[in-house]
PDB file of C-alpha atoms and ligand atoms in Angstrom:
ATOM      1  CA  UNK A   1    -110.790 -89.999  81.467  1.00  0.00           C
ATOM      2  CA  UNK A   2    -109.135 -92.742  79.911  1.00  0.00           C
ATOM      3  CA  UNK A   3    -110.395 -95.888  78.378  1.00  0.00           C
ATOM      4  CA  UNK A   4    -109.604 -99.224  77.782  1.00  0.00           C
ATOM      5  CA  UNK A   5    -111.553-101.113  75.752  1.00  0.00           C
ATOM      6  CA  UNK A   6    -111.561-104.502  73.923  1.00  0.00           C
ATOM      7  CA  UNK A   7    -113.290-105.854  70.626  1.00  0.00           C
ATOM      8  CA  UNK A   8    -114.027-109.198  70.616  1.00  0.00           C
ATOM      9  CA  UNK A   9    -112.666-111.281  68.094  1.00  0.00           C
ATOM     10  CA  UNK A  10    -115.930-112.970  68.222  1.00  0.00           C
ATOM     11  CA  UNK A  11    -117.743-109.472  67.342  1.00  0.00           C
ATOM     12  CA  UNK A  12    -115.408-107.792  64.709  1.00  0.00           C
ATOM     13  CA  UNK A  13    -115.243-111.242  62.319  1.00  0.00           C
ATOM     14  CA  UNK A  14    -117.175-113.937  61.260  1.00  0.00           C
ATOM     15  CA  UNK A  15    -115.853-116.594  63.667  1.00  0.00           C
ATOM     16  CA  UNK A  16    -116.846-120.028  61.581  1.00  0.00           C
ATOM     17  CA  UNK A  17    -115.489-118.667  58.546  1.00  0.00           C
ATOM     18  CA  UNK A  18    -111.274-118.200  58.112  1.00  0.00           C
ATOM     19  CA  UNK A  19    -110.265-114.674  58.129  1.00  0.00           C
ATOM     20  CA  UNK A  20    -113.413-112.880  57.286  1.00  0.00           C
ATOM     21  CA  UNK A  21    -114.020-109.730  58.677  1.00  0.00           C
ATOM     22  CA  UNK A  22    -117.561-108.816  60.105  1.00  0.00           C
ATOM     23  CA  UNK A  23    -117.745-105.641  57.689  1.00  0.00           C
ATOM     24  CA  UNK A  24    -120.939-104.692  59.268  1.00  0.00           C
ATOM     25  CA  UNK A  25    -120.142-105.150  62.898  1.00  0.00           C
ATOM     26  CA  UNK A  26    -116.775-103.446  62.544  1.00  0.00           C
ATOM     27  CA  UNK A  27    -118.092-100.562  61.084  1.00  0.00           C
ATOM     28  CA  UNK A  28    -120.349 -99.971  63.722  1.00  0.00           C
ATOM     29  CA  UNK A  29    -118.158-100.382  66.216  1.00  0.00           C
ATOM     30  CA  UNK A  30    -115.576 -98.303  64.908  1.00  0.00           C
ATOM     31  CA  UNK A  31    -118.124 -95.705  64.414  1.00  0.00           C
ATOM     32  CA  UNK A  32    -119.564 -95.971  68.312  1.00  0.00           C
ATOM     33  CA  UNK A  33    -115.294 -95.236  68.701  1.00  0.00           C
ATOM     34  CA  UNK A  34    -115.443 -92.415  66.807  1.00  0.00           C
ATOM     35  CA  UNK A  35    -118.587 -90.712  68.177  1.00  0.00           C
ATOM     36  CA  UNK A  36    -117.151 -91.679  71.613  1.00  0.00           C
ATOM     37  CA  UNK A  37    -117.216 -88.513  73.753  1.00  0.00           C
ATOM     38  CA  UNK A  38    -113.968 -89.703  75.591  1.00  0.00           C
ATOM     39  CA  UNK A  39    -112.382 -88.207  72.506  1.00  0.00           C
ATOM     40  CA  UNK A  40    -109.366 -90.161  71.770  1.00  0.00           C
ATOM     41  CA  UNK A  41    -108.175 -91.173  75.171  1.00  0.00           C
ATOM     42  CA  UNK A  42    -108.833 -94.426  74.522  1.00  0.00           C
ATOM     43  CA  UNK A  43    -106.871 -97.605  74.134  1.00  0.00           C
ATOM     44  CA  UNK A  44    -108.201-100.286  71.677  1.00  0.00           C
ATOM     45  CA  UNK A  45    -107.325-104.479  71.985  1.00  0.00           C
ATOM     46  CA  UNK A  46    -109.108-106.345  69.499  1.00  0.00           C
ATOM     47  CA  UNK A  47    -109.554-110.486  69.937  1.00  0.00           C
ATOM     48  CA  UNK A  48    -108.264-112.769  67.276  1.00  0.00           C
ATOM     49  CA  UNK A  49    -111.728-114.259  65.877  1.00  0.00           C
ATOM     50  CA  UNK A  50    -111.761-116.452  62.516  1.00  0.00           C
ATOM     51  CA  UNK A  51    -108.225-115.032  62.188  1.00  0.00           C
ATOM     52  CA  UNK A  52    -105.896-116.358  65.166  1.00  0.00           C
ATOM     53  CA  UNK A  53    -108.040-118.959  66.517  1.00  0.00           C
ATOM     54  CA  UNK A  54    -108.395-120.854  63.240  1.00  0.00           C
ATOM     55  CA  UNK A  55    -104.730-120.954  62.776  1.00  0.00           C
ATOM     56  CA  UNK A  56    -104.063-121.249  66.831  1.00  0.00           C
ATOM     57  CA  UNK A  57    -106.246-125.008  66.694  1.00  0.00           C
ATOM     58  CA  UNK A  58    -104.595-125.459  63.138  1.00  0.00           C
ATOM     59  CA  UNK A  59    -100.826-125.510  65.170  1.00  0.00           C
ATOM     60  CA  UNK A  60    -102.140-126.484  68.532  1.00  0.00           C
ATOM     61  CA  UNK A  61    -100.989-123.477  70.103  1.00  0.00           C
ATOM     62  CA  UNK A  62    -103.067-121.845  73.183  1.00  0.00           C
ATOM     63  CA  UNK A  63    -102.223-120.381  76.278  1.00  0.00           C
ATOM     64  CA  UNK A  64    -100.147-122.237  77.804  1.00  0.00           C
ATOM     65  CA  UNK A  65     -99.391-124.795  74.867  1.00  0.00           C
ATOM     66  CA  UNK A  66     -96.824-123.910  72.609  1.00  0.00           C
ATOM     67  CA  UNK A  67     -95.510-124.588  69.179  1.00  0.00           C
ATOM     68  CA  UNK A  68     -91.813-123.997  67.959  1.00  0.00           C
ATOM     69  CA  UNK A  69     -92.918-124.297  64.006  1.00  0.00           C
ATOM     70  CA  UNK A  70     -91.931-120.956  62.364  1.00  0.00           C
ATOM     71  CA  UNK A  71     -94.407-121.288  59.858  1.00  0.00           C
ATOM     72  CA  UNK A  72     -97.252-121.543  63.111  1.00  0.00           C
ATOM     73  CA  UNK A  73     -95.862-118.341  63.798  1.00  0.00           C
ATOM     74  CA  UNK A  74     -96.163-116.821  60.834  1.00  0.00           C
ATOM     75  CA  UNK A  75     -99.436-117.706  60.370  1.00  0.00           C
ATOM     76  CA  UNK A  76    -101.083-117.009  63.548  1.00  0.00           C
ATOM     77  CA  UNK A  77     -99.585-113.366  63.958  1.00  0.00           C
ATOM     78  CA  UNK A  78     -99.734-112.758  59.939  1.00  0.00           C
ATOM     79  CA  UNK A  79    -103.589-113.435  60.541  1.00  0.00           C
ATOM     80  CA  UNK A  80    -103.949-110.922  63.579  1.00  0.00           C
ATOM     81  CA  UNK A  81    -101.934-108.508  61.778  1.00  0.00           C
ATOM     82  CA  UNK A  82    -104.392-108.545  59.087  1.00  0.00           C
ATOM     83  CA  UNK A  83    -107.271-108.272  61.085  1.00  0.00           C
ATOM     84  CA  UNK A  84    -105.521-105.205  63.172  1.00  0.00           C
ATOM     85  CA  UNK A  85    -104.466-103.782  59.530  1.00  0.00           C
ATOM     86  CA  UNK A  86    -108.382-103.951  58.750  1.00  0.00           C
ATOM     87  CA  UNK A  87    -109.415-102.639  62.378  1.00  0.00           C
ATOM     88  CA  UNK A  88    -107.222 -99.742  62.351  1.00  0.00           C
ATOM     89  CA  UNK A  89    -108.425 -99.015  58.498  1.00  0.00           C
ATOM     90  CA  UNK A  90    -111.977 -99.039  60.328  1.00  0.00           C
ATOM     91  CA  UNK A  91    -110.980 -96.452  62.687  1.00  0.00           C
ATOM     92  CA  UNK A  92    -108.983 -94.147  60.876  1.00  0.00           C
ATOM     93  CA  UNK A  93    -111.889 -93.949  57.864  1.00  0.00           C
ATOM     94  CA  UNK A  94    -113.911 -92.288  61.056  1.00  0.00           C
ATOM     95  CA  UNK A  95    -111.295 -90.117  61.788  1.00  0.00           C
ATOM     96  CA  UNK A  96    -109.851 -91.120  64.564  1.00  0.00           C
ATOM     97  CA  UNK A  97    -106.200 -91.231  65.070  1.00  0.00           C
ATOM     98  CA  UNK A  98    -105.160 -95.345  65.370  1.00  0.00           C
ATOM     99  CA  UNK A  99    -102.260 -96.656  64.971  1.00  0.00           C
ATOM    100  CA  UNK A 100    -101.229-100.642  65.343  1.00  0.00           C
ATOM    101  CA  UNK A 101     -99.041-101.861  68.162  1.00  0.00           C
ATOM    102  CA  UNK A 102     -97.845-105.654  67.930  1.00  0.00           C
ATOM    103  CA  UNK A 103     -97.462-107.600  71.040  1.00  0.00           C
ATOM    104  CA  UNK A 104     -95.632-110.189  69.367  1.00  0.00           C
ATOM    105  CA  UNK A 105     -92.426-107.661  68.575  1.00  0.00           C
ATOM    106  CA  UNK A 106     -92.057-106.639  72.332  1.00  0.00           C
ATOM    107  CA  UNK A 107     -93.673-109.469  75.089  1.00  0.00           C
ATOM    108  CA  UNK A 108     -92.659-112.509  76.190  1.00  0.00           C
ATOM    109  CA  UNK A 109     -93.473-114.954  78.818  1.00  0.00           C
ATOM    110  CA  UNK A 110     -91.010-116.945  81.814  1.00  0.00           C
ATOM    111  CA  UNK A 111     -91.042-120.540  81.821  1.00  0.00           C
ATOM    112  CA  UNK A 112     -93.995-119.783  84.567  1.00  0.00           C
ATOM    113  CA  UNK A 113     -95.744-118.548  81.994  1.00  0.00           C
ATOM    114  CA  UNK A 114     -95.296-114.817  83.853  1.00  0.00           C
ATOM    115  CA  UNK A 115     -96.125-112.066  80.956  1.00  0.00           C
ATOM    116  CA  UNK A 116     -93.673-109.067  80.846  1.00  0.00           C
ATOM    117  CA  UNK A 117     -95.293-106.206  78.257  1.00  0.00           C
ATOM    118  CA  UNK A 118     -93.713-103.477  77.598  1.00  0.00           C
ATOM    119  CA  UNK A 119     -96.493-100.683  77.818  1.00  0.00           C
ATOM    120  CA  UNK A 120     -94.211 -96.976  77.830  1.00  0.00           C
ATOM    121  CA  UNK A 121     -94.994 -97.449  73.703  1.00  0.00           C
ATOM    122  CA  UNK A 122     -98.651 -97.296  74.096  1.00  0.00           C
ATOM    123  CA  UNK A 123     -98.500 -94.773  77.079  1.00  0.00           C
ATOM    124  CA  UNK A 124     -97.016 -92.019  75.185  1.00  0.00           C
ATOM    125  CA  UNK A 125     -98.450 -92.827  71.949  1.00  0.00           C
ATOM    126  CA  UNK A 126    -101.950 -91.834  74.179  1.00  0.00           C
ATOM    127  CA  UNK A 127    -100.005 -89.007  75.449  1.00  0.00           C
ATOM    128  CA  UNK A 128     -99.448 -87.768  72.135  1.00  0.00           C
ATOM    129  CA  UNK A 129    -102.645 -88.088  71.071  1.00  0.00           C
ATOM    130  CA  UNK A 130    -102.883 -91.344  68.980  1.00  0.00           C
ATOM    131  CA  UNK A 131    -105.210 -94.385  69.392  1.00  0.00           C
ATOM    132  CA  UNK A 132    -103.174 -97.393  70.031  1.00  0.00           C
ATOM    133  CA  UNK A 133    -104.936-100.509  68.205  1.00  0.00           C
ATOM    134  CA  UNK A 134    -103.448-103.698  70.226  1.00  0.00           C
ATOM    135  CA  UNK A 135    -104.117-107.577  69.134  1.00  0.00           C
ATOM    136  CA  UNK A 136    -104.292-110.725  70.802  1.00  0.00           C
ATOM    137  CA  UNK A 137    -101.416-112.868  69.516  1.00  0.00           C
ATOM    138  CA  UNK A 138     -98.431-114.686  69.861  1.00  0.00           C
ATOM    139  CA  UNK A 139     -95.868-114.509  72.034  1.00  0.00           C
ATOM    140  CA  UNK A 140     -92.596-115.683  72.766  1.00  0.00           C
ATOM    141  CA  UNK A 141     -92.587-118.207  75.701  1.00  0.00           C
ATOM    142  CA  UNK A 142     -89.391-120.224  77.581  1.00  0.00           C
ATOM    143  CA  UNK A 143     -89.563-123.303  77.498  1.00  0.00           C
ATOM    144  CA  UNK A 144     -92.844-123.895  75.216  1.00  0.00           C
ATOM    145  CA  UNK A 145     -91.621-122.201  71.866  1.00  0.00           C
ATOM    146  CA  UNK A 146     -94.696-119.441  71.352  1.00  0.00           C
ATOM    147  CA  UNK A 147     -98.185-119.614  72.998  1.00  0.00           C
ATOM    148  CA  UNK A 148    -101.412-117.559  72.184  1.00  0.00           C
ATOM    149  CA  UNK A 149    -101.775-114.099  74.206  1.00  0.00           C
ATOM    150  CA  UNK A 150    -105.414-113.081  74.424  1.00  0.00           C
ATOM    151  CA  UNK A 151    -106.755-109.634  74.001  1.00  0.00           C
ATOM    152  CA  UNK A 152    -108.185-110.195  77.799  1.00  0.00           C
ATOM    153  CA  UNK A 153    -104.496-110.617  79.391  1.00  0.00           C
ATOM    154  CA  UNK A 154    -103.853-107.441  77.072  1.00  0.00           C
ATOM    155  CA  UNK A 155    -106.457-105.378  78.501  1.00  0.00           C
ATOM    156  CA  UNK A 156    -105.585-106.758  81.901  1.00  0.00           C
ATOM    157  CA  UNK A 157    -101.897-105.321  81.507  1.00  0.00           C
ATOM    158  CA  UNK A 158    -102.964-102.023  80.035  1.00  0.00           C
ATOM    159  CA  UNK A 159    -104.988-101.204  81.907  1.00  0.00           C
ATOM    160  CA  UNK A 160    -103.069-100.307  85.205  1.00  0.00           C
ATOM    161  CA  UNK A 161    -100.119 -98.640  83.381  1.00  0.00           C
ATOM    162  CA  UNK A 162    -102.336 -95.876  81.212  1.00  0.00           C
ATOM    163  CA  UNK A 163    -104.532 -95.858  84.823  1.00  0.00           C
ATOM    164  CA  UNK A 164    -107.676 -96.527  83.086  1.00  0.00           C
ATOM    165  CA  UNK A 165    -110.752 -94.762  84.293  1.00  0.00           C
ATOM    166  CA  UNK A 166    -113.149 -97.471  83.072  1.00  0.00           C
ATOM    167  CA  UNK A 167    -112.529-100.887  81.501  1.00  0.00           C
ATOM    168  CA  UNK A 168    -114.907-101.988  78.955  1.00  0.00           C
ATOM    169  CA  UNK A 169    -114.831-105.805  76.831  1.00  0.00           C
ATOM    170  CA  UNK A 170    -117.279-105.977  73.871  1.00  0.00           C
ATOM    171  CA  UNK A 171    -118.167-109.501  72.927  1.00  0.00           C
ATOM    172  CA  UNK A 172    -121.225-111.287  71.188  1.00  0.00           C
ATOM    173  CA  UNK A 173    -122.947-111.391  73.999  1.00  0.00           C
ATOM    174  CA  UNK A 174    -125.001-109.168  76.753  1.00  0.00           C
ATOM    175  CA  UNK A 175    -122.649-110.222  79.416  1.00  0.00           C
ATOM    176  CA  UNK A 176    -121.945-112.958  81.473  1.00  0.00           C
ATOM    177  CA  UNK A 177    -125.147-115.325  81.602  1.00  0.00           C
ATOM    178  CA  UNK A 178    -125.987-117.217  84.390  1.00  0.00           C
ATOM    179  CA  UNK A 179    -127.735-120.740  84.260  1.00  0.00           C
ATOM    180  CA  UNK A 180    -130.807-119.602  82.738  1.00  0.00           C
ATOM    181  CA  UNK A 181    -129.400-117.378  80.478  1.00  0.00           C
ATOM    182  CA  UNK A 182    -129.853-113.913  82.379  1.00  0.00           C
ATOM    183  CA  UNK A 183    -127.022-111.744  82.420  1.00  0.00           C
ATOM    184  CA  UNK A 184    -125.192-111.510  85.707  1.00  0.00           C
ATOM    185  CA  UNK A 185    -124.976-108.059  87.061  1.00  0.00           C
ATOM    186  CA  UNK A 186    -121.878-108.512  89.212  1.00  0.00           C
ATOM    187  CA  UNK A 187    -118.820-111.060  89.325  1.00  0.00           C
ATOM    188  CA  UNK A 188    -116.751-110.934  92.347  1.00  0.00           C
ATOM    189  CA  UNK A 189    -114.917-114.659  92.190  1.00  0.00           C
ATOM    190  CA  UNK A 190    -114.624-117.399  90.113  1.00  0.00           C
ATOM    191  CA  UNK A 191    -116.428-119.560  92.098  1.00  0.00           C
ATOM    192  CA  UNK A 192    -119.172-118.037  92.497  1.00  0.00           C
ATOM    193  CA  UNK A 193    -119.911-118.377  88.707  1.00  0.00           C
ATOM    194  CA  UNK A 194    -117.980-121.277  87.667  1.00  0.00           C
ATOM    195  CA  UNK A 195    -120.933-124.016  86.985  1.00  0.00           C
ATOM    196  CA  UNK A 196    -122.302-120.921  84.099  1.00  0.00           C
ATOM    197  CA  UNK A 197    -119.192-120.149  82.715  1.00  0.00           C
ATOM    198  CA  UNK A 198    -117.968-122.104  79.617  1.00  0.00           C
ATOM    199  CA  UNK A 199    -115.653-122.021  77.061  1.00  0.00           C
ATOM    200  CA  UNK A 200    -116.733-120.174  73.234  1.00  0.00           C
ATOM    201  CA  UNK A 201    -119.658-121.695  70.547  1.00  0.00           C
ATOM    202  CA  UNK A 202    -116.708-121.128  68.275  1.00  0.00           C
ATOM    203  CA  UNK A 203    -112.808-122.254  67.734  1.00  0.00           C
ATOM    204  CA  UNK A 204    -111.741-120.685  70.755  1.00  0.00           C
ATOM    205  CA  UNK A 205    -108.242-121.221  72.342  1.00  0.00           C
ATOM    206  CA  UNK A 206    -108.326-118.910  74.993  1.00  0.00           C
ATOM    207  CA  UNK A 207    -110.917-120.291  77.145  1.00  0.00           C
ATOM    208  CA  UNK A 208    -114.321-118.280  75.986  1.00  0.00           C
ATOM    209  CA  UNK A 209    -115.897-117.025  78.433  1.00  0.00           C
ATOM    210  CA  UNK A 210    -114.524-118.684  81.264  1.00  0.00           C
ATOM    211  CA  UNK A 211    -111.052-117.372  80.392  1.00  0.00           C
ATOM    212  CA  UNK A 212    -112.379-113.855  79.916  1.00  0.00           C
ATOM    213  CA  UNK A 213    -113.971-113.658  83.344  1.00  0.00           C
ATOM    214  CA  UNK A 214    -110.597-115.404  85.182  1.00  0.00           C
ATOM    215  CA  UNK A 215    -108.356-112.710  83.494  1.00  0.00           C
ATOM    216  CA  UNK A 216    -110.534-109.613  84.514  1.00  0.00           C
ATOM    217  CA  UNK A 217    -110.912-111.103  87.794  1.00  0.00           C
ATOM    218  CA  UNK A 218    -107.115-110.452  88.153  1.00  0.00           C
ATOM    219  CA  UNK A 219    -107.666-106.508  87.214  1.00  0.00           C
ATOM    220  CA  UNK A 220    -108.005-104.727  90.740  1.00  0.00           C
ATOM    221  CA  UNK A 221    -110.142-102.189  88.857  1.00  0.00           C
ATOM    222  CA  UNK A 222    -113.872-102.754  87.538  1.00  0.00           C
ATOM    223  CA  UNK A 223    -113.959-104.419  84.171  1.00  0.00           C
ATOM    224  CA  UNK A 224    -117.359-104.282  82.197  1.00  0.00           C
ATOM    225  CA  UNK A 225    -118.743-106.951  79.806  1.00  0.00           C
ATOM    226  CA  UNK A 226    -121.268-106.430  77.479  1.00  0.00           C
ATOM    227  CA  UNK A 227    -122.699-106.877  73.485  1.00  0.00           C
ATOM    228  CA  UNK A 228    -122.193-104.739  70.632  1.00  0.00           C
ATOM    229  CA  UNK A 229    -125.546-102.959  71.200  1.00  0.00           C
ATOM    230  CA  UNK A 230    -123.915-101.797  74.038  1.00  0.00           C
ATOM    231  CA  UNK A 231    -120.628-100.392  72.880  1.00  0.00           C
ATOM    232  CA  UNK A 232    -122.551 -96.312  72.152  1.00  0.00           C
ATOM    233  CA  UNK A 233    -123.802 -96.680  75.681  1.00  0.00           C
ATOM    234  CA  UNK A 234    -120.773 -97.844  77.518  1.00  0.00           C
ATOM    235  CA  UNK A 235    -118.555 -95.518  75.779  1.00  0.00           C
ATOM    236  CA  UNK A 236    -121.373 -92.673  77.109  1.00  0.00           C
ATOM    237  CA  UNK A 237    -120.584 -93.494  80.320  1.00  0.00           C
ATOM    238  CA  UNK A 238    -122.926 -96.083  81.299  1.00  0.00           C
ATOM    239  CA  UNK A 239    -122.294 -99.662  82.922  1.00  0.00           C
ATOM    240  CA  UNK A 240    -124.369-102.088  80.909  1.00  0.00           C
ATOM    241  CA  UNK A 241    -123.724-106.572  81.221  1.00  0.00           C
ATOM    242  CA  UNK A 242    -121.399-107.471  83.967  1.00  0.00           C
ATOM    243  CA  UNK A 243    -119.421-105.548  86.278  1.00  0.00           C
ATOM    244  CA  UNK A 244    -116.237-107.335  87.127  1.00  0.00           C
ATOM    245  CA  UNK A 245    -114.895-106.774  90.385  1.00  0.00           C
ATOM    246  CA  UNK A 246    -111.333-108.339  91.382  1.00  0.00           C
ATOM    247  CA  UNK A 247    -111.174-106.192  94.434  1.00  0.00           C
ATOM    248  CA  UNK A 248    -108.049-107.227  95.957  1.00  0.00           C
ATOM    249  CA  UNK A 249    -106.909-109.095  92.891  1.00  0.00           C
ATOM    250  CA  UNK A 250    -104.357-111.243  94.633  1.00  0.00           C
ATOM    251  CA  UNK A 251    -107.061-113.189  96.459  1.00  0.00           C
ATOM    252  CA  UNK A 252    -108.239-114.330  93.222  1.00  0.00           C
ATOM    253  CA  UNK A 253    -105.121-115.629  91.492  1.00  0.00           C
TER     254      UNK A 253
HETATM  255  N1  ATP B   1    -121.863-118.097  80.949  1.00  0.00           N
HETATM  256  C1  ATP B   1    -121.592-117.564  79.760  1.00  0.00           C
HETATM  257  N2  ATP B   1    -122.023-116.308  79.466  1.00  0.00           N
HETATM  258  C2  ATP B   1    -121.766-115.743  78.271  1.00  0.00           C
HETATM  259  N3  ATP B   1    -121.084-116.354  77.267  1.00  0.00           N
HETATM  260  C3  ATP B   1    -120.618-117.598  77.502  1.00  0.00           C
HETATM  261  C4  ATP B   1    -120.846-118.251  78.751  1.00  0.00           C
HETATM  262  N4  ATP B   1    -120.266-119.475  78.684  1.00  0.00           N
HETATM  263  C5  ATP B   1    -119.705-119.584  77.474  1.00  0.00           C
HETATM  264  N5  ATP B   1    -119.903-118.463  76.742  1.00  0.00           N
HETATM  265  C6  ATP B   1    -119.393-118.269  75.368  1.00  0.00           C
HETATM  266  O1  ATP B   1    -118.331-117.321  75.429  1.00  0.00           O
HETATM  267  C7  ATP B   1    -118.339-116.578  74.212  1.00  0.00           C
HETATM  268  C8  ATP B   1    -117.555-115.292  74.411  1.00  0.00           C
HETATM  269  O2  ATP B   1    -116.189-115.612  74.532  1.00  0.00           O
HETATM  270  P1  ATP B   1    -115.225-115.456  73.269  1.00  0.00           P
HETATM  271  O3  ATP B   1    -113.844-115.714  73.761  1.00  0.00           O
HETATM  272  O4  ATP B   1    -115.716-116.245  72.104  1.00  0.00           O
HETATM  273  O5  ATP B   1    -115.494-113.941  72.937  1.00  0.00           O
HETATM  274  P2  ATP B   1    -114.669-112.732  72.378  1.00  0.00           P
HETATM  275  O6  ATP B   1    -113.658-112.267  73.348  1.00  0.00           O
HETATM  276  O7  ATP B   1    -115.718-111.766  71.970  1.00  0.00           O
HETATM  277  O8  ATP B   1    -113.945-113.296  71.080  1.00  0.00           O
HETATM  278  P3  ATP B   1    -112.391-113.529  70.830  1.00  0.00           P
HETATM  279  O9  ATP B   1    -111.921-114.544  71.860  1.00  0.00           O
HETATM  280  O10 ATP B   1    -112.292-114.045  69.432  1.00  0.00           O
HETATM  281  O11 ATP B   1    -111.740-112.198  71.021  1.00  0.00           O
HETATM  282  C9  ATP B   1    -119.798-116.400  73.913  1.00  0.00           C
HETATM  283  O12 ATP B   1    -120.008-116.177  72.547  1.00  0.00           O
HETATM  284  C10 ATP B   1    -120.394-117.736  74.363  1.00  0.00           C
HETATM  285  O13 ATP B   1    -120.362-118.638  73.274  1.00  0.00           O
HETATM  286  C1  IP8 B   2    -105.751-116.544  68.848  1.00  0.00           C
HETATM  287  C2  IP8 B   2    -105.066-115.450  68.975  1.00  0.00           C
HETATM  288  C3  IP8 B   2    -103.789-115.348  68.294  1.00  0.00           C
HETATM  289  C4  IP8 B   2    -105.488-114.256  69.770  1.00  0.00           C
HETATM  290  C5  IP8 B   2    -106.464-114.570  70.881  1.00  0.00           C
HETATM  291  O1  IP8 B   2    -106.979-113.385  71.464  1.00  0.00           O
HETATM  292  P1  IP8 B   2    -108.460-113.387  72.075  1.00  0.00           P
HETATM  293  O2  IP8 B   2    -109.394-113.624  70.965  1.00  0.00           O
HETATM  294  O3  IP8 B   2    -108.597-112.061  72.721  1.00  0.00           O
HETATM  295  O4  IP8 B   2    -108.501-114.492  73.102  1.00  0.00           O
END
């Protein structure tokens, strides 16, 4: 059984305040990690919270917007290596075996703004028994310099190529909400949800919520939101939030 799960940037940190860590929300996640009874098949992405998004909108940089200022770079991926240095501190104080992988050294988009990741790093680092910790971040990008890679297109890459069993992303909130605020049990296209789905309360520049649900829409497997209450029980084995369901992904590109 092997597990992919995410951390949002949006749990692990205070997101208002530059580069501050939520001390008390990452130790309980990292805890729920190390209690989890899938041992240490598991592959952690964290999101880039007060530390890449604040310096993302500082440069301009998102997604698909790029900046070709070295100092940008710097300081976006010298903030998410920070935060991974503190989440892989987190971990290993539990006891479990992380170690930090940087998508910045390795990925790069096309001038389509196709992603090519190298994964064989983080499959046999799981093969020999280590937790890979993986960041959203920047990444080099033809024709636009270097644009923002989200934890979310992360977890949508990994996932296939270490043939995840389940697929699990941790944010601030229960799930995905609908209009009146109730969680929405199952996604199965964009559309459906659209009109709910906005962007992040906080600096955000890789879409919020809406962004999220788009790039796990693209995952042919099942991908499962949910809030930090929920980490213990999703790493038990249970399906708490929203269950989303690309089923034959391509329709949904
Ligand atoms: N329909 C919706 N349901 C749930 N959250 C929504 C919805 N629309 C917008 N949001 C916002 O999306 C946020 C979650 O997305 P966000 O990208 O901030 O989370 P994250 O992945 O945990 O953090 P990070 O991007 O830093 O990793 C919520 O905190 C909320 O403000
Ligand atoms: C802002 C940066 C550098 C990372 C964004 O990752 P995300 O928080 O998972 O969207």
């Amino acid at each position: 059984m092997t597990v992919v799960l995410k951390l949002g940037g949006s749990v692990v940190t205070e997101k208002d305040e530059p580069e501050t860590v939520d001390r008390a929300a990452l130790d309980a996640a990292a805890s729920a990690v190390a209690d989890a009874a899938v041992g240490n098949d598991i592959v952690v992405v964290h999101g880039g919270g007060s530390f890449g998004h604040h310096h993302a909108a500082e440069y301009g940089v998102s997604t698909t917007s790029g900046t070709r200022d070295p100092a940008g770079v710097r300081a976006v991926h010298g903030a998410m290596c920070r935060l991974n240095d503190a989440v892989v501190d987190a971990l290993a104080e539990r006891g479990v075996p992380a170690v930090p992988v940087h998508p910045f050294s390795a990925a790069a988009r096309d001038a389509d703004g196709v992603l090519s990741l190298p994964t064989e790093q983080v499959e046999t680092l799981l093969g020999e028994g280590f937790v890979p910790v993986l960041h959203g971040d920047l990444v080099a990008h033809a024709g636009e310099g270097a644009t923002v890679l989200s934890g979310d297109e992360l977890v949508v890459e990994l996932a296939p190529a270490v043939d995840a069993d389940r697929v699990g992303v941790c944010s601030t909130v229960p799930g995905v909400l609908d209009e009146d605020g109730d969680v929405i049990d199952r996604i199965e296209s964009f559309e459906a949800v659209a009109s709910a789905l906005g962007g992040s309360d906080a600096t955000d520049v890789s879409g919020g919520m809406a962004g999220k649900v788009r790039s796990l829409l693209s995952l042919s497997s099942e991908a499962v939101v949910f809030g930090p209450d929920a980490l213990g029980p999703f790493l038990a084995g249970e399906r708490p939030g929203t269950t989303i369901d690309g089923g034959d992904a391509e329709v949904n590109q």
